[in-house]
Coordinates of C-alpha atoms and ligand atoms in Angstrom, one line a residue:
M3 CA 71.8 71.3 166.9
T4 CA 70.0 68.1 167.9
D5 CA 70.4 64.9 166.0
S6 CA 66.7 64.6 165.3
A7 CA 66.4 65.8 161.7
S8 CA 63.7 68.3 161.1
N9 CA 62.4 66.3 158.2
T10 CA 62.7 69.2 155.8
T11 CA 65.1 69.6 153.0
A12 CA 66.6 72.7 154.8
G13 CA 67.0 70.8 158.0
W14 CA 68.7 67.8 156.4
K15 CA 71.0 70.1 154.4
E16 CA 72.0 71.9 157.5
G17 CA 72.7 68.7 159.4
D18 CA 74.7 67.4 156.5
R19 CA 76.7 70.6 156.1
R20 CA 77.6 70.7 159.7
H21 CA 78.4 67.1 160.5
H22 CA 78.6 64.8 157.6
W23 CA 82.0 64.3 155.9
H24 CA 81.4 62.8 152.4
P25 CA 83.6 60.4 150.5
F26 CA 85.5 61.9 147.5
T27 CA 84.0 65.3 148.1
D28 CA 85.3 68.9 148.0
H29 CA 83.2 70.4 150.8
K30 CA 84.0 74.0 150.0
D31 CA 82.7 73.4 146.5
L32 CA 79.7 71.5 147.8
S33 CA 78.6 74.3 150.1
E34 CA 79.1 76.9 147.3
K35 CA 76.7 74.9 145.2
G36 CA 74.0 74.9 147.9
G37 CA 74.8 71.6 149.6
S38 CA 73.8 68.0 149.1
R39 CA 70.8 66.7 147.2
I40 CA 68.9 64.6 149.7
I41 CA 67.7 61.3 148.2
T42 CA 64.8 60.0 150.3
W43 CA 63.4 57.0 148.4
A44 CA 63.7 55.1 145.1
E45 CA 61.8 52.7 143.0
G46 CA 62.8 50.6 139.9
V47 CA 65.4 52.7 138.1
Y48 CA 64.3 56.0 139.6
S49 CA 65.4 57.8 142.7
Y50 CA 63.5 60.7 144.3
D51 CA 64.9 63.7 146.3
S52 CA 63.4 65.5 149.3
D53 CA 61.9 68.1 147.0
G54 CA 60.1 65.4 145.0
N55 CA 62.3 65.5 141.9
K56 CA 62.3 62.2 140.0
I57 CA 65.8 61.2 138.7
L58 CA 66.6 58.4 136.3
D59 CA 69.5 56.6 138.0
G60 CA 71.9 56.1 135.1
M61 CA 74.6 54.8 137.5
A62 CA 72.6 52.2 139.4
G63 CA 73.7 53.9 142.6
L64 CA 77.5 53.3 142.3
W65 CA 77.4 50.6 139.7
C66 CA 75.7 48.3 142.1
V67 CA 71.8 48.4 142.1
N68 CA 71.7 45.9 139.3
L69 CA 68.1 44.7 140.1
G70 CA 66.8 48.2 140.7
Y71 CA 65.4 49.6 143.9
S72 CA 62.2 47.6 144.3
R73 CA 63.0 44.0 144.9
Q74 CA 61.0 42.9 147.9
E75 CA 62.6 39.5 147.9
L76 CA 65.9 41.1 148.9
V77 CA 64.3 43.0 151.7
D78 CA 62.6 39.9 152.9
A79 CA 65.8 37.8 152.7
A80 CA 67.6 40.4 154.9
A81 CA 64.7 40.6 157.4
A82 CA 64.3 36.8 157.7
Q83 CA 68.1 36.3 158.2
M84 CA 68.2 39.1 160.8
Q85 CA 65.4 37.4 162.7
E86 CA 67.2 34.0 162.6
L87 CA 70.8 35.0 163.1
P88 CA 71.6 38.7 162.7
Y89 CA 75.4 38.1 163.1
Y90 CA 77.9 35.5 163.6
N91 CA 81.5 35.2 162.4
N92 CA 83.2 32.6 160.3
F93 CA 86.4 32.6 162.5
F94 CA 87.4 30.0 165.0
Q95 CA 86.1 26.9 163.2
C96 CA 82.5 28.2 162.8
A97 CA 80.3 28.9 159.8
H98 CA 76.6 29.6 159.2
P99 CA 74.2 28.5 156.4
P100 CA 74.2 31.8 154.4
S101 CA 78.0 32.0 154.1
I102 CA 78.2 28.3 153.1
E103 CA 75.4 28.4 150.6
L104 CA 76.7 31.6 149.0
S105 CA 80.2 30.2 148.6
Q106 CA 78.6 27.2 146.9
L107 CA 76.5 29.3 144.6
L108 CA 79.4 31.6 143.6
S109 CA 81.6 28.5 142.9
N110 CA 78.9 27.2 140.7
L111 CA 78.4 30.4 138.8
S112 CA 82.1 31.1 138.3
P113 CA 84.4 29.6 135.7
G114 CA 85.2 25.9 136.4
N115 CA 88.6 26.3 138.1
F116 CA 87.2 28.5 141.0
N117 CA 86.1 26.6 144.1
Q118 CA 87.0 28.8 147.0
V119 CA 85.5 32.1 148.1
F120 CA 87.0 34.4 150.7
F121 CA 84.4 37.0 151.9
T122 CA 85.0 40.6 152.7
G123 CA 82.8 43.7 153.3
S124 CA 83.7 45.6 150.2
G125 CA 85.6 45.7 146.9
S126 CA 88.5 47.5 148.5
E127 CA 88.9 44.8 151.0
A128 CA 88.6 42.2 148.3
N129 CA 91.6 43.7 146.6
D130 CA 93.6 44.0 149.8
T131 CA 92.8 40.3 150.2
Q132 CA 94.2 39.6 146.7
I133 CA 97.5 41.3 147.6
R134 CA 97.9 39.0 150.6
L135 CA 96.8 35.9 148.7
V136 CA 99.3 36.6 146.0
R137 CA 102.2 37.2 148.4
R138 CA 101.3 34.1 150.5
Y139 CA 101.1 32.0 147.3
W140 CA 104.6 32.9 146.1
D141 CA 106.1 32.5 149.6
L142 CA 104.6 29.0 149.8
M143 CA 105.9 28.3 146.3
G144 CA 109.4 29.0 147.6
Q145 CA 109.7 32.2 145.4
P146 CA 109.4 35.0 148.0
D147 CA 111.2 37.4 145.6
R148 CA 108.1 37.4 143.5
M149 CA 106.8 40.5 145.3
T150 CA 105.8 43.0 142.7
I151 CA 102.2 43.4 141.4
I152 CA 101.8 45.2 138.1
A153 CA 98.6 47.4 137.8
R154 CA 97.5 50.1 135.4
K155 CA 97.4 53.9 135.4
N156 CA 93.9 55.2 135.9
A157 CA 92.6 51.9 137.2
Y158 CA 90.3 51.9 140.2
H159 CA 90.7 49.1 142.8
G160 CA 89.2 50.8 145.9
S161 CA 90.3 53.2 148.6
T162 CA 91.9 51.3 151.4
L163 CA 95.7 51.8 151.3
G164 CA 96.1 48.5 149.4
G165 CA 93.3 49.2 147.0
A166 CA 94.4 52.8 146.3
S167 CA 98.0 51.5 145.7
L168 CA 96.8 49.0 143.2
G169 CA 94.6 51.7 141.6
G170 CA 96.3 54.1 139.3
M171 CA 94.7 57.4 140.3
D172 CA 97.3 60.2 140.5
A173 CA 95.2 62.3 142.9
M174 CA 94.8 59.5 145.4
H175 CA 98.5 58.6 145.2
K176 CA 99.7 62.2 145.7
Q177 CA 97.6 62.9 148.8
M178 CA 98.5 59.7 150.5
R179 CA 102.1 59.1 149.3
L180 CA 101.1 55.9 147.6
P181 CA 101.6 53.3 146.2
V182 CA 102.9 51.1 149.0
P183 CA 106.2 49.4 147.9
G184 CA 105.9 46.4 145.5
I185 CA 103.2 47.9 143.3
V186 CA 104.0 49.4 139.9
H187 CA 101.8 50.8 137.1
I188 CA 101.8 50.5 133.3
E189 CA 99.8 52.7 130.8
Q190 CA 96.2 51.8 130.2
P191 CA 94.4 50.8 126.9
Y192 CA 92.5 54.1 126.5
Q193 CA 92.5 54.6 122.8
F194 CA 90.6 57.9 122.6
E195 CA 93.3 59.6 124.6
L196 CA 96.4 57.6 123.9
G197 CA 96.0 55.9 120.5
P198 CA 94.4 58.0 117.9
G199 CA 95.6 57.0 114.4
L200 CA 96.4 53.4 115.3
S201 CA 94.0 50.6 114.4
A202 CA 92.2 49.2 117.5
E203 CA 94.0 45.9 116.9
E204 CA 97.5 47.5 116.8
F205 CA 96.7 49.8 119.8
G206 CA 95.5 46.8 121.9
L207 CA 98.6 44.8 121.2
Q208 CA 100.9 47.8 121.8
Q209 CA 99.3 48.5 125.3
A210 CA 99.3 44.9 126.3
R211 CA 103.0 44.5 125.4
L212 CA 103.8 47.3 128.0
L213 CA 103.2 44.5 130.5
E214 CA 105.9 42.3 128.9
E215 CA 108.3 45.3 128.9
K216 CA 107.6 45.9 132.5
I217 CA 108.1 42.3 133.5
L218 CA 111.4 42.2 131.6
E219 CA 112.5 45.5 133.2
I220 CA 111.8 44.2 136.8
G221 CA 112.8 40.6 136.1
A222 CA 110.2 37.9 135.6
D223 CA 111.3 36.1 138.8
K224 CA 110.3 39.2 140.8
V225 CA 106.8 39.7 139.4
A226 CA 103.9 38.2 141.4
A227 CA 100.8 39.2 139.6
F228 CA 99.0 41.5 137.2
I229 CA 95.7 43.1 138.1
G230 CA 93.1 44.7 135.8
E231 CA 89.5 45.5 135.5
P232 CA 88.1 43.8 132.3
V233 CA 86.6 47.2 131.5
Q234 CA 88.0 50.1 133.6
G235 CA 85.0 51.6 135.4
A236 CA 85.7 54.6 137.5
G237 CA 88.6 55.6 135.2
G238 CA 86.0 56.5 132.6
V239 CA 84.5 53.2 131.1
I240 CA 87.6 52.4 129.2
I241 CA 86.8 49.4 126.9
P242 CA 90.0 47.8 125.7
P243 CA 90.3 46.7 122.0
E244 CA 89.6 43.0 121.4
S245 CA 93.3 42.3 120.9
Y246 CA 94.3 43.5 124.4
W247 CA 93.2 40.8 126.9
P248 CA 94.3 37.8 124.8
E249 CA 97.8 39.3 124.7
I250 CA 97.8 40.1 128.4
Q251 CA 96.8 36.5 129.0
R252 CA 99.6 35.2 126.8
I253 CA 102.1 37.3 128.7
C254 CA 100.9 36.2 132.1
D255 CA 101.0 32.5 131.0
E256 CA 104.5 32.9 129.5
Y257 CA 106.0 34.3 132.6
G258 CA 103.9 32.3 135.1
I259 CA 102.5 35.3 136.8
L260 CA 99.1 35.3 138.5
L261 CA 96.3 37.2 136.8
I262 CA 93.8 39.0 139.0
A263 CA 90.6 40.2 137.4
D264 CA 88.9 43.0 139.4
E265 CA 85.3 42.2 138.5
V266 CA 83.7 44.5 141.1
I267 CA 81.8 46.2 138.3
T268 CA 81.9 43.6 135.5
A269 CA 80.7 40.5 137.4
F270 CA 77.0 39.5 137.5
G271 CA 75.7 40.5 134.2
R272 CA 77.0 44.0 133.5
L273 CA 78.7 42.8 130.2
G274 CA 76.0 40.2 129.5
E275 CA 77.9 37.4 131.1
W276 CA 78.1 36.2 134.7
F277 CA 81.8 37.3 134.6
G278 CA 83.4 39.9 132.4
S279 CA 86.4 37.6 132.1
S280 CA 84.3 35.3 130.1
Y281 CA 83.4 38.0 127.6
F282 CA 87.0 38.8 126.9
G283 CA 88.2 35.2 127.2
I284 CA 90.4 36.0 130.2
R285 CA 91.4 33.0 132.4
P286 CA 92.1 34.7 135.7
D287 CA 93.7 33.0 138.8
L288 CA 91.9 35.3 141.2
I289 CA 88.6 37.4 140.8
S290 CA 87.5 40.3 143.0
F291 CA 83.8 40.9 143.3
A292 CA 81.5 43.2 145.4
K293 CA 78.8 45.8 144.3
G294 CA 76.3 43.9 142.2
V295 CA 76.6 40.7 144.2
T296 CA 73.9 42.1 146.6
S297 CA 72.5 44.6 144.1
G298 CA 74.0 47.1 146.6
Y299 CA 71.2 46.4 149.2
L300 CA 73.9 45.4 151.8
P301 CA 77.7 45.6 151.7
L302 CA 79.5 42.5 150.6
G303 CA 82.6 41.6 148.6
G304 CA 85.1 38.9 148.2
A305 CA 87.9 37.1 146.4
L306 CA 87.2 34.0 144.2
V307 CA 90.2 31.8 144.4
S308 CA 91.2 29.4 141.7
D309 CA 92.3 25.8 142.4
R310 CA 95.9 26.8 141.4
V311 CA 96.1 29.3 144.3
A312 CA 93.8 27.7 146.8
E313 CA 95.5 24.3 146.6
V314 CA 98.8 25.8 147.5
I315 CA 97.6 28.1 150.3
I316 CA 95.2 25.7 151.9
A317 CA 97.3 22.5 151.5
K318 CA 100.7 23.9 152.4
G319 CA 99.9 27.1 154.2
G320 CA 98.6 26.5 157.7
E321 CA 96.7 29.5 158.9
F322 CA 96.1 32.3 156.4
A323 CA 96.5 35.2 158.8
H324 CA 93.8 37.4 157.4
G325 CA 90.1 38.1 157.8
Y326 CA 87.4 40.7 158.7
T327 CA 84.8 40.8 161.5
Y328 CA 82.2 41.0 158.7
S329 CA 83.7 38.4 156.4
G330 CA 80.6 36.5 155.3
H331 CA 78.1 38.6 157.3
P332 CA 74.9 36.4 157.4
A333 CA 72.4 39.1 156.4
A334 CA 74.7 40.3 153.5
C335 CA 75.1 36.7 152.3
A336 CA 71.4 36.1 152.5
V337 CA 70.7 39.1 150.3
A338 CA 73.5 38.0 147.9
L339 CA 71.9 34.6 147.6
A340 CA 68.5 36.1 146.9
S341 CA 69.9 38.5 144.4
L342 CA 71.9 35.9 142.5
R343 CA 69.0 33.5 142.5
I344 CA 66.7 36.1 141.0
M345 CA 69.3 36.8 138.3
R346 CA 69.6 33.1 137.5
D347 CA 66.0 32.2 137.8
E348 CA 64.7 35.2 135.8
G349 CA 67.4 34.9 133.1
I350 CA 68.6 38.4 133.7
V351 CA 72.1 37.9 132.4
E352 CA 70.8 36.3 129.2
R353 CA 68.3 39.1 128.8
V354 CA 71.0 41.7 129.0
K355 CA 73.1 39.9 126.5
D356 CA 70.3 39.1 124.0
H357 CA 68.1 42.1 124.3
T358 CA 68.8 45.0 126.7
A359 CA 72.5 45.6 125.8
P360 CA 72.1 45.4 122.0
Y361 CA 69.2 47.9 122.2
F362 CA 71.1 50.1 124.6
N363 CA 74.3 50.0 122.5
K364 CA 72.4 51.0 119.4
R365 CA 70.6 53.9 121.1
W366 CA 73.8 55.1 122.9
A367 CA 75.8 55.1 119.6
S368 CA 73.4 57.8 118.3
L369 CA 74.9 60.2 120.8
A370 CA 78.1 60.2 118.7
E371 CA 76.2 62.6 116.3
H372 CA 76.0 65.3 118.9
P373 CA 78.1 68.3 118.0
I374 CA 80.2 68.2 121.3
V375 CA 80.6 64.4 121.4
G376 CA 84.0 63.0 120.2
E377 CA 83.2 59.4 120.8
A378 CA 80.3 57.3 122.2
R379 CA 81.2 53.8 123.3
S380 CA 79.5 51.1 125.2
L381 CA 79.7 47.4 126.0
G382 CA 77.0 45.5 127.7
L383 CA 75.4 48.0 130.0
V384 CA 78.3 50.4 130.6
A385 CA 78.9 53.3 128.4
A386 CA 80.8 56.6 128.0
I387 CA 80.8 59.7 125.8
E388 CA 83.8 62.0 125.3
I389 CA 82.9 65.7 125.4
V390 CA 85.0 67.7 123.0
R391 CA 85.2 71.3 121.6
D392 CA 86.1 70.1 118.1
K393 CA 84.9 66.8 116.9
G394 CA 87.3 66.5 114.0
K395 CA 90.4 67.3 115.9
R396 CA 89.2 65.6 119.2
E397 CA 90.1 68.8 120.9
R398 CA 88.9 69.2 124.5
F399 CA 87.3 72.3 126.1
H400 CA 89.7 74.3 128.3
K401 CA 90.1 72.7 131.7
S402 CA 88.9 75.7 133.5
L403 CA 85.5 75.3 131.9
A404 CA 85.0 71.9 133.6
A405 CA 82.8 70.7 130.8
G406 CA 82.2 67.3 132.3
P407 CA 81.2 68.4 135.8
R408 CA 79.1 71.1 134.2
C409 CA 77.3 68.5 132.1
R410 CA 76.8 66.3 135.2
D411 CA 75.2 69.1 137.2
I412 CA 72.9 69.9 134.2
C413 CA 71.9 66.2 134.0
V414 CA 70.9 65.9 137.6
D415 CA 68.9 69.2 137.4
N416 CA 67.1 67.6 134.4
G417 CA 66.4 64.3 136.1
L418 CA 69.3 62.1 135.0
V419 CA 72.3 60.7 136.9
M420 CA 75.2 60.6 134.5
R421 CA 78.6 60.7 136.1
A422 CA 81.6 62.8 135.0
V423 CA 85.2 61.6 134.9
G424 CA 86.9 64.7 133.7
D425 CA 85.2 65.4 130.4
T426 CA 84.1 61.8 130.0
M427 CA 80.5 61.2 130.8
I428 CA 79.6 57.7 132.0
V429 CA 76.6 55.6 132.7
S430 CA 76.0 52.1 134.1
P431 CA 72.2 51.7 134.5
P432 CA 70.4 48.9 136.4
L433 CA 70.3 45.7 134.4
I434 CA 66.5 45.6 134.6
I435 CA 66.1 48.9 132.6
E436 CA 63.3 48.8 130.1
D437 CA 63.5 49.9 126.5
S438 CA 61.4 53.0 127.1
Q439 CA 63.7 53.9 130.0
I440 CA 66.7 53.5 127.7
D441 CA 65.0 55.9 125.3
E442 CA 64.4 58.3 128.1
L443 CA 68.0 58.0 129.2
V444 CA 69.4 58.7 125.7
E445 CA 67.0 61.5 125.0
K446 CA 67.8 63.2 128.3
A447 CA 71.5 62.8 127.7
W448 CA 71.1 64.5 124.3
K449 CA 69.1 67.4 125.7
C450 CA 71.7 67.8 128.5
L451 CA 74.5 67.8 126.0
D452 CA 72.6 70.6 124.2
L453 CA 72.3 72.6 127.4
T454 CA 76.0 71.9 128.2
A455 CA 77.1 73.1 124.7
R456 CA 75.0 76.3 125.2
S457 CA 76.4 76.9 128.6
L458 CA 79.9 76.4 127.2
G459 CA 79.1 78.7 124.3
E460 CA 81.6 81.4 125.1
G461 CA 84.4 78.8 125.4
R462 CA 83.9 77.4 121.9
Ligands
LIG519 C1 84.1 50.2 143.4 C2 85.2 49.4 143.0 C3 86.1 48.9 144.0 C4 86.0 49.2 145.4 O1 84.9 48.7 146.0 P1 84.4 49.3 147.4 O2 83.2 48.5 147.7 O3 84.0 50.8 147.1 O4 85.5 49.2 148.4 C5 87.2 48.1 143.5 N1 87.3 47.8 142.2 C6 86.5 48.3 141.3 C7 86.7 47.9 139.9 C8 85.4 49.1 141.6 O5 84.6 49.6 140.7

């Protein structure tokens, strides 16, 4: 077969099936279901496939297209930068205007104690960078035994070997014999699964204190850092009780361990704040970002480094032996600058906080009344519903029925992207979503839950 696609759905599907190895995909299952849906263009909050179907993108791509698909300014920023300087590196005592301006803007937008930005190409690379920053910091502090990073089960921190090790995904660990040494996991603050019967307050404190237990088990002088997503995303939009993060913060402070907030999803407006840490009152030492920083138009990530860490590594450290060819890629930085300026100048974060999120949260909560929904939860513009067989007993459908993936497939066939994490359905729409589109999202979700219930009928 030639590499010139035949510009038909069948031609693209055939090329895809033969040659294109997809991330996180069971290819046998994909081909049994008739192959990939080919997305050819998108506009606002909608994507369109090669058969002309219009799909409301409830996931903003992969949690990233926060400004929607139609921002000409982002396209123009990339084009202008590609004309001027399509590539240069920031190694060897060089820099270029976009990487400098973006590091300034990010420092201004971030909490006051953050004044250094290390750029990467993705969120996974940002978290790999965090591992190295943390280890370097403690070496330079004369405490090289502080090696262990504590993370959480069912966390997602990316898919490089470092990111997957920090993450707490069993399936990823099993296939790759991870985590790498020096990373351990504690249980997550997932109340629907782990804490029925407790008050939210009690459950939050109980799950946070698992960190203290782990620190004491390992020995405080051996623990380097704790990493967590303010709200776990890929694990199923797990929103911790309000008591959770303050207790985590207290424990990190008490034992002097560094706190890394993985804000790859929660930064830049998703929770109605520039950083999710601000929403929860977390005072991190290190912040990972990616995804929404460019609204997904080009790949970019990075680590925001607080003065506590930067002063030690920069002042005492000599060369920090780490970096990527695309650290601070000029076109990606130009798009990030344009994207963050639009968010700031159009007041998008404030609009999410004052208007869009409250409306969305109210509408989303109505899904809890559906007969197969055990819980509907949301915060800012991320949300989840738990599909159950028996609402009262919170009993799940049998695993073999794959209720979640079944619902996901029904959603896409009915013009809505809603993602399945097991039997938890999740959304994270573009921040620019309008009220009428929120109505459409919730109405479609309800209808698809009806269809899912009917298709599961025999299993009930
Ligand atoms: C997506 C994600 C990552 C990984 O980012 P990539 O750009 O896919 O490498 C890391 N952390 C969180 C919280 C994420 O959601």
